[in-house]
GROMACS .gro file of C-alpha atoms in nm:
model
  265
    1TYR     CA    1   5.210  -4.977   4.505
    2GLY     CA    2   5.542  -5.159   4.473
    3GLN     CA    3   5.715  -4.887   4.275
    4PRO     CA    4   5.695  -4.504   4.299
    5GLY     CA    5   5.639  -4.492   3.923
    6ASP     CA    6   5.314  -4.692   3.960
    7LEU     CA    7   5.180  -4.444   4.216
    8LEU     CA    8   5.276  -4.148   3.997
    9GLY     CA    9   5.105  -4.301   3.693
   10HIS     CA   10   4.785  -4.360   3.887
   11LEU     CA   11   4.792  -4.001   4.014
   12TRP     CA   12   4.825  -3.859   3.661
   13ALA     CA   13   4.541  -4.081   3.540
   14SER     CA   14   4.317  -3.948   3.820
   15ILE     CA   15   4.401  -3.587   3.732
   16ALA     CA   16   4.322  -3.651   3.366
   17ALA     CA   17   3.987  -3.808   3.459
   18VAL     CA   18   3.889  -3.510   3.673
   19GLY     CA   19   3.987  -3.268   3.395
   20LEU     CA   20   3.784  -3.461   3.139
   21TYR     CA   21   3.481  -3.459   3.373
   22LEU     CA   22   3.498  -3.082   3.428
   23ALA     CA   23   3.543  -3.013   3.057
   24SER     CA   24   3.244  -3.232   2.971
   25TRP     CA   25   3.028  -3.055   3.231
   26GLN     CA   26   3.105  -2.712   3.087
   27LEU     CA   27   3.096  -2.797   2.715
   28LEU     CA   28   2.825  -3.062   2.672
   29PRO     CA   29   2.470  -2.922   2.709
   30PHE     CA   30   2.327  -3.274   2.726
   31PHE     CA   31   2.546  -3.385   3.017
   32PRO     CA   32   2.338  -3.608   3.251
   33GLY     CA   33   2.173  -3.409   3.532
   34ARG     CA   34   2.264  -3.069   3.385
   35ASP     CA   35   1.910  -2.979   3.279
   36ALA     CA   36   1.768  -3.065   3.620
   37GLU     CA   37   2.021  -2.844   3.799
   38ASP     CA   38   1.973  -2.553   3.558
   39SER     CA   39   1.594  -2.573   3.603
   40ARG     CA   40   1.639  -2.542   3.979
   41LYS     CA   41   1.855  -2.232   3.933
   42VAL     CA   42   1.637  -2.045   3.683
   43GLN     CA   43   1.260  -2.076   3.696
   44PRO     CA   44   1.097  -1.768   3.541
   45LEU     CA   45   0.755  -1.718   3.697
   46HIS     CA   46   0.424  -1.571   3.591
   47ALA     CA   47   0.173  -1.425   3.834
   48GLU     CA   48  -0.203  -1.456   3.843
   49VAL     CA   49  -0.373  -1.193   4.063
   50GLY     CA   50  -0.720  -1.198   4.215
   51VAL     CA   51  -0.899  -0.935   4.428
   52ALA     CA   52  -1.212  -0.952   4.644
   53GLN     CA   53  -1.353  -0.649   4.826
   54ARG     CA   54  -1.651  -0.550   5.037
   55SER     CA   55  -1.726  -0.207   5.185
   56LYS     CA   56  -1.846  -0.147   5.537
   57PRO     CA   57  -2.227  -0.161   5.564
   58LEU     CA   58  -2.405   0.166   5.479
   59GLU     CA   59  -2.093   0.305   5.308
   60VAL     CA   60  -2.102   0.381   4.936
   61LEU     CA   61  -1.725   0.347   4.887
   62CYS     CA   62  -1.477   0.100   5.028
   63GLY     CA   63  -1.209   0.276   5.233
   64ASP     CA   64  -0.946   0.026   5.115
   65SER     CA   65  -0.763   0.078   4.786
   66ILE     CA   66  -0.558  -0.164   4.578
   67GLY     CA   67  -0.303  -0.130   4.301
   68VAL     CA   68  -0.162  -0.381   4.053
   69SER     CA   69   0.113  -0.250   3.825
   70HIS     CA   70   0.456  -0.332   3.679
   71LEU     CA   71   0.778  -0.150   3.766
   72ASP     CA   72   0.913  -0.313   3.450
   73PRO     CA   73   0.778  -0.604   3.243
   74ARG     CA   74   0.909  -0.866   3.487
   75ARG     CA   75   0.869  -0.689   3.823
   76LEU     CA   76   0.516  -0.691   3.961
   77LEU     CA   77   0.403  -0.436   4.221
   78LEU     CA   78   0.105  -0.516   4.444
   79THR     CA   79  -0.027  -0.252   4.685
   80VAL     CA   80  -0.304  -0.250   4.946
   81SER     CA   81  -0.385   0.055   5.156
   82ASP     CA   82  -0.645   0.091   5.430
   83GLY     CA   83  -0.751   0.450   5.498
   84MET     CA   84  -0.834   0.530   5.858
   85GLY     CA   85  -1.208   0.511   5.922
   86SER     CA   86  -1.439   0.425   5.637
   87GLY     CA   87  -1.627   0.574   5.347
   88ILE     CA   88  -1.527   0.862   5.121
   89ASN     CA   89  -1.254   1.011   5.341
   90ALA     CA   90  -1.082   0.677   5.396
   91ALA     CA   91  -1.107   0.595   5.025
   92ARG     CA   92  -0.949   0.929   4.932
   93GLU     CA   93  -0.650   0.881   5.162
   94SER     CA   94  -0.589   0.520   5.064
   95ARG     CA   95  -0.605   0.605   4.693
   96ILE     CA   96  -0.350   0.882   4.744
   97VAL     CA   97  -0.120   0.630   4.911
   98VAL     CA   98  -0.151   0.373   4.632
   99LYS     CA   99  -0.086   0.630   4.359
  100LEU     CA  100   0.212   0.783   4.540
  101VAL     CA  101   0.368   0.441   4.606
  102GLU     CA  102   0.329   0.341   4.241
  103GLN     CA  103   0.474   0.669   4.114
  104LEU     CA  104   0.770   0.669   4.353
  105LEU     CA  105   0.868   0.306   4.305
  106GLY     CA  106   0.813   0.340   3.931
  107SER     CA  107   1.060   0.631   3.932
  108GLY     CA  108   1.328   0.418   4.094
  109VAL     CA  109   1.289   0.530   4.457
  110ASP     CA  110   1.366   0.244   4.695
  111PRO     CA  111   1.072   0.113   4.904
  112GLU     CA  112   1.188   0.247   5.242
  113ALA     CA  113   1.247   0.597   5.104
  114ALA     CA  114   0.910   0.587   4.927
  115ALA     CA  115   0.738   0.497   5.255
  116GLY     CA  116   0.907   0.794   5.424
  117ILE     CA  117   0.790   1.033   5.151
  118VAL     CA  118   0.431   0.906   5.169
  119ASN     CA  119   0.436   0.931   5.548
  120THR     CA  120   0.554   1.293   5.533
  121ALA     CA  121   0.289   1.382   5.276
  122LEU     CA  122   0.009   1.242   5.495
  123TYR     CA  123   0.156   1.385   5.815
  124MET     CA  124   0.164   1.734   5.667
  125ARG     CA  125  -0.206   1.703   5.586
  126GLY     CA  126  -0.264   1.654   5.959
  127GLY     CA  127  -0.503   1.456   6.173
  128GLU     CA  128  -0.574   1.087   6.215
  129GLU     CA  129  -0.815   1.100   5.923
  130SER     CA  130  -0.515   1.154   5.697
  131ALA     CA  131  -0.348   0.830   5.808
  132ALA     CA  132  -0.341   0.511   5.602
  133THR     CA  133  -0.157   0.182   5.592
  134ILE     CA  134   0.097   0.086   5.327
  135ASP     CA  135   0.123  -0.278   5.225
  136THR     CA  136   0.339  -0.345   4.919
  137ALA     CA  137   0.492  -0.652   4.757
  138ILE     CA  138   0.742  -0.639   4.472
  139ALA     CA  139   0.777  -0.972   4.291
  140ASP     CA  140   1.076  -1.020   4.062
  141LEU     CA  141   0.941  -1.290   3.832
  142ASP     CA  142   1.279  -1.369   3.677
  143ALA     CA  143   1.481  -1.388   3.999
  144GLY     CA  144   1.204  -1.558   4.199
  145SER     CA  145   1.232  -1.303   4.478
  146LEU     CA  146   0.978  -1.107   4.679
  147GLU     CA  147   1.021  -0.779   4.870
  148LEU     CA  148   0.753  -0.676   5.117
  149LEU     CA  149   0.711  -0.339   5.288
  150LYS     CA  150   0.451  -0.290   5.561
  151VAL     CA  151   0.360   0.036   5.731
  152GLY     CA  152   0.081  -0.023   5.982
  153ALA     CA  153  -0.050  -0.310   5.770
  154PRO     CA  154  -0.170  -0.648   5.900
  155PRO     CA  155   0.036  -0.961   5.829
  156SER     CA  156   0.059  -1.119   5.487
  157PHE     CA  157   0.063  -1.493   5.427
  158LEU     CA  158   0.290  -1.691   5.195
  159LYS     CA  159   0.151  -2.039   5.128
  160ARG     CA  160   0.372  -2.318   4.993
  161GLY     CA  161   0.183  -2.646   4.982
  162GLU     CA  162   0.046  -2.701   5.332
  163VAL     CA  163   0.304  -2.470   5.490
  164VAL     CA  164   0.195  -2.112   5.558
  165GLU     CA  165   0.437  -1.838   5.663
  166LEU     CA  166   0.298  -1.536   5.844
  167ILE     CA  167   0.491  -1.221   5.743
  168ARG     CA  168   0.451  -0.941   5.995
  169SER     CA  169   0.606  -0.601   6.057
  170VAL     CA  170   0.523  -0.375   6.352
  171CYS     CA  171   0.493  -0.010   6.253
  172TRP     CA  172   0.242   0.274   6.288
  173PRO     CA  173   0.031   0.363   5.982
  174ALA     CA  174   0.165   0.640   5.759
  175GLY     CA  175   0.067   0.994   5.859
  176ILE     CA  176   0.044   0.950   6.237
  177LEU     CA  177   0.410   1.012   6.331
  178ASP     CA  178   0.655   1.248   6.164
  179GLU     CA  179   0.881   0.952   6.082
  180VAL     CA  180   0.826   0.582   6.018
  181ASP     CA  181   1.066   0.300   6.102
  182THR     CA  182   1.031   0.065   5.807
  183GLN     CA  183   1.205  -0.253   5.698
  184VAL     CA  184   1.195  -0.441   5.368
  185LEU     CA  185   1.133  -0.812   5.420
  186ALA     CA  186   1.279  -1.042   5.153
  187ARG     CA  187   1.146  -1.385   5.061
  188GLU     CA  188   1.201  -1.644   4.787
  189ILE     CA  189   0.906  -1.740   4.567
  190LEU     CA  190   0.875  -2.075   4.389
  191PRO     CA  191   0.627  -2.218   4.140
  192GLY     CA  192   0.306  -2.296   4.326
  193ASP     CA  193   0.352  -2.030   4.596
  194ILE     CA  194   0.052  -1.817   4.690
  195LEU     CA  195   0.079  -1.471   4.847
  196VAL     CA  196  -0.222  -1.334   5.037
  197MET     CA  197  -0.244  -0.965   5.134
  198ALA     CA  198  -0.548  -0.833   5.317
  199SER     CA  199  -0.679  -0.538   5.518
  200ASP     CA  200  -0.748  -0.579   5.890
  201GLY     CA  201  -1.121  -0.602   5.819
  202VAL     CA  202  -1.038  -0.950   5.689
  203THR     CA  203  -0.749  -1.062   5.909
  204GLU     CA  204  -0.928  -0.954   6.228
  205ALA     CA  205  -1.271  -1.085   6.132
  206ASN     CA  206  -1.261  -1.333   6.420
  207GLN     CA  207  -1.303  -1.099   6.715
  208ALA     CA  208  -1.375  -1.393   6.947
  209GLY     CA  209  -1.032  -1.550   6.899
  210GLU     CA  210  -0.739  -1.485   7.132
  211VAL     CA  211  -0.524  -1.388   6.830
  212PRO     CA  212  -0.747  -1.229   6.561
  213ASP     CA  213  -0.549  -1.349   6.257
  214ASP     CA  214  -0.515  -1.713   6.377
  215TRP     CA  215  -0.828  -1.813   6.187
  216MET     CA  216  -0.679  -1.706   5.856
  217TYR     CA  217  -0.355  -1.897   5.915
  218ALA     CA  218  -0.546  -2.217   5.986
  219TYR     CA  219  -0.784  -2.162   5.692
  220LEU     CA  220  -0.505  -2.106   5.439
  221ARG     CA  221  -0.309  -2.409   5.556
  222ASP     CA  222  -0.587  -2.646   5.444
  223LEU     CA  223  -0.705  -2.441   5.146
  224PRO     CA  224  -0.665  -2.629   4.815
  225LEU     CA  225  -0.464  -2.465   4.539
  226GLU     CA  226  -0.702  -2.285   4.305
  227GLU     CA  227  -0.699  -1.987   4.070
  228ALA     CA  228  -0.605  -1.661   4.239
  229GLN     CA  229  -0.953  -1.508   4.197
  230VAL     CA  230  -1.119  -1.820   4.338
  231ILE     CA  231  -0.891  -1.808   4.644
  232ALA     CA  232  -0.963  -1.437   4.701
  233ASP     CA  233  -1.339  -1.498   4.681
  234LEU     CA  234  -1.319  -1.797   4.918
  235ILE     CA  235  -1.117  -1.603   5.176
  236LEU     CA  236  -1.358  -1.308   5.173
  237LYS     CA  237  -1.660  -1.537   5.198
  238TYR     CA  238  -1.509  -1.725   5.491
  239ALA     CA  239  -1.408  -1.399   5.661
  240LEU     CA  240  -1.769  -1.280   5.641
  241LYS     CA  241  -1.885  -1.612   5.785
  242THR     CA  242  -1.627  -1.585   6.064
  243ALA     CA  243  -1.748  -1.233   6.146
  244GLY     CA  244  -2.108  -1.354   6.163
  245PHE     CA  245  -2.189  -1.184   5.829
  246GLU     CA  246  -2.158  -0.845   6.003
  247ASN     CA  247  -1.838  -0.689   5.876
  248ARG     CA  248  -1.743  -0.403   6.105
  249ASP     CA  249  -1.487  -0.262   5.865
  250ASP     CA  250  -1.399  -0.249   5.495
  251MET     CA  251  -1.268  -0.584   5.373
  252THR     CA  252  -1.009  -0.639   5.099
  253VAL     CA  253  -0.821  -0.952   4.989
  254MET     CA  254  -0.550  -0.961   4.722
  255VAL     CA  255  -0.406  -1.294   4.612
  256ALA     CA  256  -0.108  -1.360   4.384
  257ARG     CA  257  -0.043  -1.712   4.258
  258PHE     CA  258   0.300  -1.778   4.110
  259GLU     CA  259   0.347  -2.053   3.852
  260ARG     CA  260   0.538  -2.138   3.540
  261GLU     CA  261   0.362  -2.005   3.232
  262GLN     CA  262   0.246  -2.343   3.102
  263GLU     CA  263   0.095  -2.428   3.442
  264LEU     CA  264  -0.127  -2.117   3.439
  265GLU     CA  265  -0.272  -2.194   3.097
   0.00000   0.00000   0.00000
């Protein structure tokens, strides 16, 4: 620039251009690229849930219990509980756990405090037969967030395409110790994600493997995306096959598939 006035004029022109750009971005709903960015920020989800269950041979009742409820219209609560042992006693304890968890979380109690209350209730009943696992997932379908709480429960699996994340928490089942050390695990959920929760009768079906739940990780990685109920049925069927069709424990699989509403229709 030969003259200072030329430089100053160019500077003011640049400032005016930036101001015009910012104003257009805020005020024009049809601004190029705006819709794509907004869709990435807000993607309300809908959940499709499937359950498959099989009781231990010679037992009338399955000792695992499940719960599917809503804390509010857009927050989904999924619960799986495995009562210690099998049969009627295990079913009674696991059902108590599911109902207590649903009532406490529905009343606004935070997940960690709810786990402590359930643990105390079972501990006061006394004995290992009063113990049960707690496996909960709270899905906020508007925020696209997932909170998981595990007390003595086997790992859950979050599948996104061909990538599978194993979500694990080490803790004794509720009712064994006077206190439980719990932690809420937070994850993001996107359209197409699949959450798999299961009792150890399923995850540990492969007793011959070095790590019992490795089979399920490998199986889910290559599993095609299907309806939630179809996935639950396939997992249970393959778990039975892996166990040699001799399930040594109650078996429960719960699957949640998250999609946009039009993609579930």
